[in-house]
């Protein structure tokens, strides 16, 4: 497929083109439904680097002759020829009284900025009446690769402060784009009509250190 998006971010107009290609295998019985999906998504952002990082990229390019690792970090923000891979396996069971759903997924990003991650959830519900279901959900998402630790720049006389600032900015960015959180939910759903439902749900999310990337 093909999807084109235009939106405003960081004070500028951005275009993002996604080209997904994949397939899904499903199997169903009266009570069970399972599904396995694989999708690859090619990204064309219409620009060279991640939006909002222009000043950081300029600083890294300026100190590249002094800091050998700067070129590698610059490439980490590149949006050229990026392809992400998504894998998901899910199952659902419904015997008219109990409703159970679960899914595990994995996203291979191939980038330093957004590390590959895995997630999943388990939902358990019980119909206390024909039109009323109470349920609980547990879910978790976490990076499968370690957080990037930015290397120390070399001690170049006259450039110590500039190099240290770039290192700290890089580390803040890498730390803030990591995923590591879990959520517990409780809720009740009323099916008012065949095509209309009302749901009340309470969520509690715990975010581990350096794991708040989804909130950005």
mmCIF file of C-alpha atoms in Angstrom:
data_model
loop_
_atom_site.group_PDB
_atom_site.id
_atom_site.type_symbol
_atom_site.label_atom_id
_atom_site.label_comp_id
_atom_site.label_asym_id
_atom_site.label_seq_id
_atom_site.Cartn_x
_atom_site.Cartn_y
_atom_site.Cartn_z
ATOM 1 C CA UNK A 1 0.000 0.000 0.000
ATOM 2 C CA UNK A 2 0.868 3.690 0.106
ATOM 3 C CA UNK A 3 -0.060 6.425 2.570
ATOM 4 C CA UNK A 4 0.951 10.082 2.429
ATOM 5 C CA UNK A 5 0.814 12.322 5.507
ATOM 6 C CA UNK A 6 1.322 16.058 5.893
ATOM 7 C CA UNK A 7 1.500 17.639 9.334
ATOM 8 C CA UNK A 8 3.038 20.443 11.356
ATOM 9 C CA UNK A 9 5.884 19.734 13.797
ATOM 10 C CA UNK A 10 8.697 21.810 15.265
ATOM 11 C CA UNK A 11 7.401 24.885 13.478
ATOM 12 C CA UNK A 12 7.630 23.412 10.007
ATOM 13 C CA UNK A 13 5.511 21.494 7.515
ATOM 14 C CA UNK A 14 6.526 17.863 7.149
ATOM 15 C CA UNK A 15 5.636 15.170 4.648
ATOM 16 C CA UNK A 16 5.822 11.490 5.553
ATOM 17 C CA UNK A 17 5.244 8.732 3.013
ATOM 18 C CA UNK A 18 4.850 5.145 4.190
ATOM 19 C CA UNK A 19 4.860 2.110 1.910
ATOM 20 C CA UNK A 20 3.700 -0.976 3.832
ATOM 21 C CA UNK A 21 4.085 -4.472 2.408
ATOM 22 C CA UNK A 22 3.095 -7.582 4.311
ATOM 23 C CA UNK A 23 0.731 -10.449 4.893
ATOM 24 C CA UNK A 24 -1.525 -12.014 7.502
ATOM 25 C CA UNK A 25 -2.470 -15.613 8.248
ATOM 26 C CA UNK A 26 -5.637 -16.236 10.254
ATOM 27 C CA UNK A 27 -7.378 -19.308 11.627
ATOM 28 C CA UNK A 28 -10.840 -19.370 13.213
ATOM 29 C CA UNK A 29 -13.252 -21.792 14.873
ATOM 30 C CA UNK A 30 -16.511 -21.148 16.680
ATOM 31 C CA UNK A 31 -14.705 -20.056 19.867
ATOM 32 C CA UNK A 32 -11.128 -19.323 18.751
ATOM 33 C CA UNK A 33 -9.489 -16.795 16.477
ATOM 34 C CA UNK A 34 -5.739 -16.547 15.821
ATOM 35 C CA UNK A 35 -3.717 -14.286 13.580
ATOM 36 C CA UNK A 36 -0.077 -13.933 12.569
ATOM 37 C CA UNK A 37 1.152 -10.871 10.655
ATOM 38 C CA UNK A 38 4.414 -9.697 9.112
ATOM 39 C CA UNK A 39 4.706 -6.184 7.704
ATOM 40 C CA UNK A 40 7.610 -4.154 6.371
ATOM 41 C CA UNK A 41 7.231 -0.379 6.099
ATOM 42 C CA UNK A 42 9.511 1.789 3.968
ATOM 43 C CA UNK A 43 9.724 5.416 5.081
ATOM 44 C CA UNK A 44 10.251 8.504 2.926
ATOM 45 C CA UNK A 45 10.223 11.647 5.046
ATOM 46 C CA UNK A 46 11.045 14.068 2.253
ATOM 47 C CA UNK A 47 14.038 15.341 4.228
ATOM 48 C CA UNK A 48 17.421 14.083 5.307
ATOM 49 C CA UNK A 49 17.087 14.001 9.106
ATOM 50 C CA UNK A 50 14.539 13.662 11.891
ATOM 51 C CA UNK A 51 12.546 16.862 12.380
ATOM 52 C CA UNK A 52 13.705 19.076 15.228
ATOM 53 C CA UNK A 53 17.303 17.837 15.161
ATOM 54 C CA UNK A 54 18.675 20.323 12.629
ATOM 55 C CA UNK A 55 20.795 22.258 15.155
ATOM 56 C CA UNK A 56 22.100 19.044 16.701
ATOM 57 C CA UNK A 57 23.017 17.638 13.281
ATOM 58 C CA UNK A 58 24.783 20.889 12.378
ATOM 59 C CA UNK A 59 26.809 20.759 15.573
ATOM 60 C CA UNK A 60 27.785 17.125 15.018
ATOM 61 C CA UNK A 61 28.836 17.792 11.443
ATOM 62 C CA UNK A 62 30.940 20.758 12.572
ATOM 63 C CA UNK A 63 32.901 18.706 15.123
ATOM 64 C CA UNK A 64 33.204 15.538 13.004
ATOM 65 C CA UNK A 65 36.919 16.196 12.308
ATOM 66 C CA UNK A 66 37.507 16.417 16.089
ATOM 67 C CA UNK A 67 35.190 13.624 17.278
ATOM 68 C CA UNK A 68 35.330 10.457 15.133
ATOM 69 C CA UNK A 69 32.076 9.046 16.578
ATOM 70 C CA UNK A 70 30.127 12.177 15.585
ATOM 71 C CA UNK A 71 29.584 10.847 12.042
ATOM 72 C CA UNK A 72 27.984 7.648 13.386
ATOM 73 C CA UNK A 73 25.637 9.629 15.609
ATOM 74 C CA UNK A 74 24.749 11.896 12.710
ATOM 75 C CA UNK A 75 23.777 8.882 10.604
ATOM 76 C CA UNK A 76 21.545 7.664 13.436
ATOM 77 C CA UNK A 77 19.161 10.573 12.734
ATOM 78 C CA UNK A 78 19.073 9.966 8.978
ATOM 79 C CA UNK A 79 15.668 9.260 7.416
ATOM 80 C CA UNK A 80 16.996 8.011 4.102
ATOM 81 C CA UNK A 81 16.200 4.450 2.991
ATOM 82 C CA UNK A 82 14.689 3.372 6.321
ATOM 83 C CA UNK A 83 12.618 0.202 6.566
ATOM 84 C CA UNK A 84 10.869 -1.044 9.700
ATOM 85 C CA UNK A 85 9.624 -4.599 10.257
ATOM 86 C CA UNK A 86 6.586 -5.515 12.340
ATOM 87 C CA UNK A 87 5.691 -9.013 13.560
ATOM 88 C CA UNK A 88 2.565 -9.865 15.560
ATOM 89 C CA UNK A 89 0.948 -13.028 16.900
ATOM 90 C CA UNK A 90 -2.479 -12.829 18.514
ATOM 91 C CA UNK A 91 -5.242 -15.095 19.747
ATOM 92 C CA UNK A 92 -8.776 -14.629 21.077
ATOM 93 C CA UNK A 93 -11.210 -16.985 22.828
ATOM 94 C CA UNK A 94 -14.926 -16.260 23.274
ATOM 95 C CA UNK A 95 -17.418 -18.843 24.592
ATOM 96 C CA UNK A 96 -20.191 -16.276 25.197
ATOM 97 C CA UNK A 97 -19.301 -16.055 28.913
ATOM 98 C CA UNK A 98 -15.515 -15.625 29.005
ATOM 99 C CA UNK A 99 -13.621 -13.407 26.573
ATOM 100 C CA UNK A 100 -9.822 -13.742 26.434
ATOM 101 C CA UNK A 101 -7.527 -11.838 24.066
ATOM 102 C CA UNK A 102 -3.758 -11.685 23.839
ATOM 103 C CA UNK A 103 -1.109 -10.463 21.441
ATOM 104 C CA UNK A 104 2.668 -10.254 21.335
ATOM 105 C CA UNK A 105 4.502 -8.108 18.807
ATOM 106 C CA UNK A 106 8.007 -7.118 17.830
ATOM 107 C CA UNK A 107 9.204 -4.100 15.852
ATOM 108 C CA UNK A 108 12.660 -4.175 14.255
ATOM 109 C CA UNK A 109 13.627 -0.552 13.655
ATOM 110 C CA UNK A 110 17.270 -0.913 12.638
ATOM 111 C CA UNK A 111 18.029 2.548 14.045
ATOM 112 C CA UNK A 112 19.889 3.955 17.050
ATOM 113 C CA UNK A 113 17.339 6.704 17.719
ATOM 114 C CA UNK A 114 14.362 4.361 18.134
ATOM 115 C CA UNK A 115 15.602 0.994 19.269
ATOM 116 C CA UNK A 116 13.795 -2.243 18.414
ATOM 117 C CA UNK A 117 11.096 -3.150 20.911
ATOM 118 C CA UNK A 118 8.644 -5.879 21.892
ATOM 119 C CA UNK A 119 5.213 -5.572 23.450
ATOM 120 C CA UNK A 120 2.173 -7.543 24.382
ATOM 121 C CA UNK A 121 -1.062 -7.628 26.323
ATOM 122 C CA UNK A 122 -3.480 -10.064 27.966
ATOM 123 C CA UNK A 123 -7.158 -9.156 28.331
ATOM 124 C CA UNK A 124 -9.629 -11.210 30.391
ATOM 125 C CA UNK A 125 -13.349 -10.419 30.397
ATOM 126 C CA UNK A 126 -16.530 -11.975 31.786
ATOM 127 C CA UNK A 127 -20.084 -11.272 30.660
ATOM 128 C CA UNK A 128 -22.158 -10.772 33.801
ATOM 129 C CA UNK A 129 -25.186 -10.165 31.577
ATOM 130 C CA UNK A 130 -25.986 -10.305 27.887
ATOM 131 C CA UNK A 131 -25.111 -6.622 27.530
ATOM 132 C CA UNK A 132 -22.511 -6.125 30.311
ATOM 133 C CA UNK A 133 -18.870 -7.255 30.398
ATOM 134 C CA UNK A 134 -16.296 -6.646 33.127
ATOM 135 C CA UNK A 135 -12.650 -7.022 32.187
ATOM 136 C CA UNK A 136 -9.013 -6.509 33.103
ATOM 137 C CA UNK A 137 -5.938 -5.935 30.930
ATOM 138 C CA UNK A 138 -2.213 -6.260 31.546
ATOM 139 C CA UNK A 139 0.218 -4.890 28.937
ATOM 140 C CA UNK A 140 3.905 -4.165 28.578
ATOM 141 C CA UNK A 141 6.328 -2.705 26.053
ATOM 142 C CA UNK A 142 10.114 -2.666 26.312
ATOM 143 C CA UNK A 143 13.115 -2.126 24.101
ATOM 144 C CA UNK A 144 14.944 -5.300 23.195
ATOM 145 C CA UNK A 145 18.219 -3.416 22.712
ATOM 146 C CA UNK A 146 20.189 -1.544 25.335
ATOM 147 C CA UNK A 147 19.909 2.221 25.594
ATOM 148 C CA UNK A 148 22.637 3.989 23.628
ATOM 149 C CA UNK A 149 25.437 5.300 25.851
ATOM 150 C CA UNK A 150 27.114 8.171 24.028
ATOM 151 C CA UNK A 151 30.895 7.876 24.016
ATOM 152 C CA UNK A 152 33.085 10.519 25.645
ATOM 153 C CA UNK A 153 34.453 13.051 23.153
ATOM 154 C CA UNK A 154 38.217 13.504 22.967
ATOM 155 C CA UNK A 155 39.780 16.298 25.066
ATOM 156 C CA UNK A 156 40.337 18.888 22.335
ATOM 157 C CA UNK A 157 41.693 22.192 23.736
ATOM 158 C CA UNK A 158 39.267 25.031 23.129
ATOM 159 C CA UNK A 159 36.371 22.732 22.229
ATOM 160 C CA UNK A 160 35.755 20.927 25.532
ATOM 161 C CA UNK A 161 32.541 22.804 26.379
ATOM 162 C CA UNK A 162 31.050 22.443 22.892
ATOM 163 C CA UNK A 163 31.820 18.730 22.693
ATOM 164 C CA UNK A 164 30.456 18.107 26.192
ATOM 165 C CA UNK A 165 27.211 19.936 25.332
ATOM 166 C CA UNK A 166 26.767 17.831 22.201
ATOM 167 C CA UNK A 167 27.407 14.645 24.155
ATOM 168 C CA UNK A 168 24.834 15.572 26.807
ATOM 169 C CA UNK A 169 22.258 16.560 24.195
ATOM 170 C CA UNK A 170 22.730 13.281 22.370
ATOM 171 C CA UNK A 171 22.425 11.282 25.561
ATOM 172 C CA UNK A 172 19.233 13.111 26.532
ATOM 173 C CA UNK A 173 17.724 12.364 23.125
ATOM 174 C CA UNK A 174 18.659 8.672 23.164
ATOM 175 C CA UNK A 175 17.443 8.249 26.749
ATOM 176 C CA UNK A 176 14.144 9.984 26.008
ATOM 177 C CA UNK A 177 13.330 7.798 23.000
ATOM 178 C CA UNK A 178 13.476 4.473 24.873
ATOM 179 C CA UNK A 179 10.389 2.367 25.675
ATOM 180 C CA UNK A 180 9.916 0.584 28.999
ATOM 181 C CA UNK A 181 6.500 0.662 30.633
ATOM 182 C CA UNK A 182 3.656 -1.545 31.811
ATOM 183 C CA UNK A 183 -0.059 -0.856 32.274
ATOM 184 C CA UNK A 184 -2.845 -2.478 34.300
ATOM 185 C CA UNK A 185 -6.465 -1.705 33.396
ATOM 186 C CA UNK A 186 -9.904 -2.500 34.837
ATOM 187 C CA UNK A 187 -13.155 -1.714 33.083
ATOM 188 C CA UNK A 188 -16.798 -2.427 32.364
ATOM 189 C CA UNK A 189 -18.561 -2.296 28.997
ATOM 190 C CA UNK A 190 -22.244 -1.910 28.283
ATOM 191 C CA UNK A 191 -23.535 -2.879 24.826
ATOM 192 C CA UNK A 192 -26.355 -0.356 24.433
ATOM 193 C CA UNK A 193 -27.235 -1.514 20.909
ATOM 194 C CA UNK A 194 -25.801 -3.897 18.329
ATOM 195 C CA UNK A 195 -23.626 -1.033 17.019
ATOM 196 C CA UNK A 196 -23.198 1.148 20.125
ATOM 197 C CA UNK A 197 -21.299 0.506 23.366
ATOM 198 C CA UNK A 198 -20.390 2.529 26.462
ATOM 199 C CA UNK A 199 -17.140 1.761 28.291
ATOM 200 C CA UNK A 200 -15.666 2.920 31.590
ATOM 201 C CA UNK A 201 -11.983 2.077 32.098
ATOM 202 C CA UNK A 202 -9.302 2.813 34.708
ATOM 203 C CA UNK A 203 -5.615 2.596 33.723
ATOM 204 C CA UNK A 204 -2.480 2.619 35.829
ATOM 205 C CA UNK A 205 0.818 2.950 33.937
ATOM 206 C CA UNK A 206 4.272 2.520 35.465
ATOM 207 C CA UNK A 207 7.142 3.987 33.442
ATOM 208 C CA UNK A 208 10.648 2.779 34.233
ATOM 209 C CA UNK A 209 13.721 4.996 34.153
ATOM 210 C CA UNK A 210 14.609 6.104 30.606
ATOM 211 C CA UNK A 211 11.466 4.405 29.316
ATOM 212 C CA UNK A 212 9.121 7.299 28.517
ATOM 213 C CA UNK A 213 9.562 7.298 24.726
ATOM 214 C CA UNK A 214 5.880 6.516 24.027
ATOM 215 C CA UNK A 215 4.808 9.662 25.898
ATOM 216 C CA UNK A 216 6.699 11.810 23.391
#
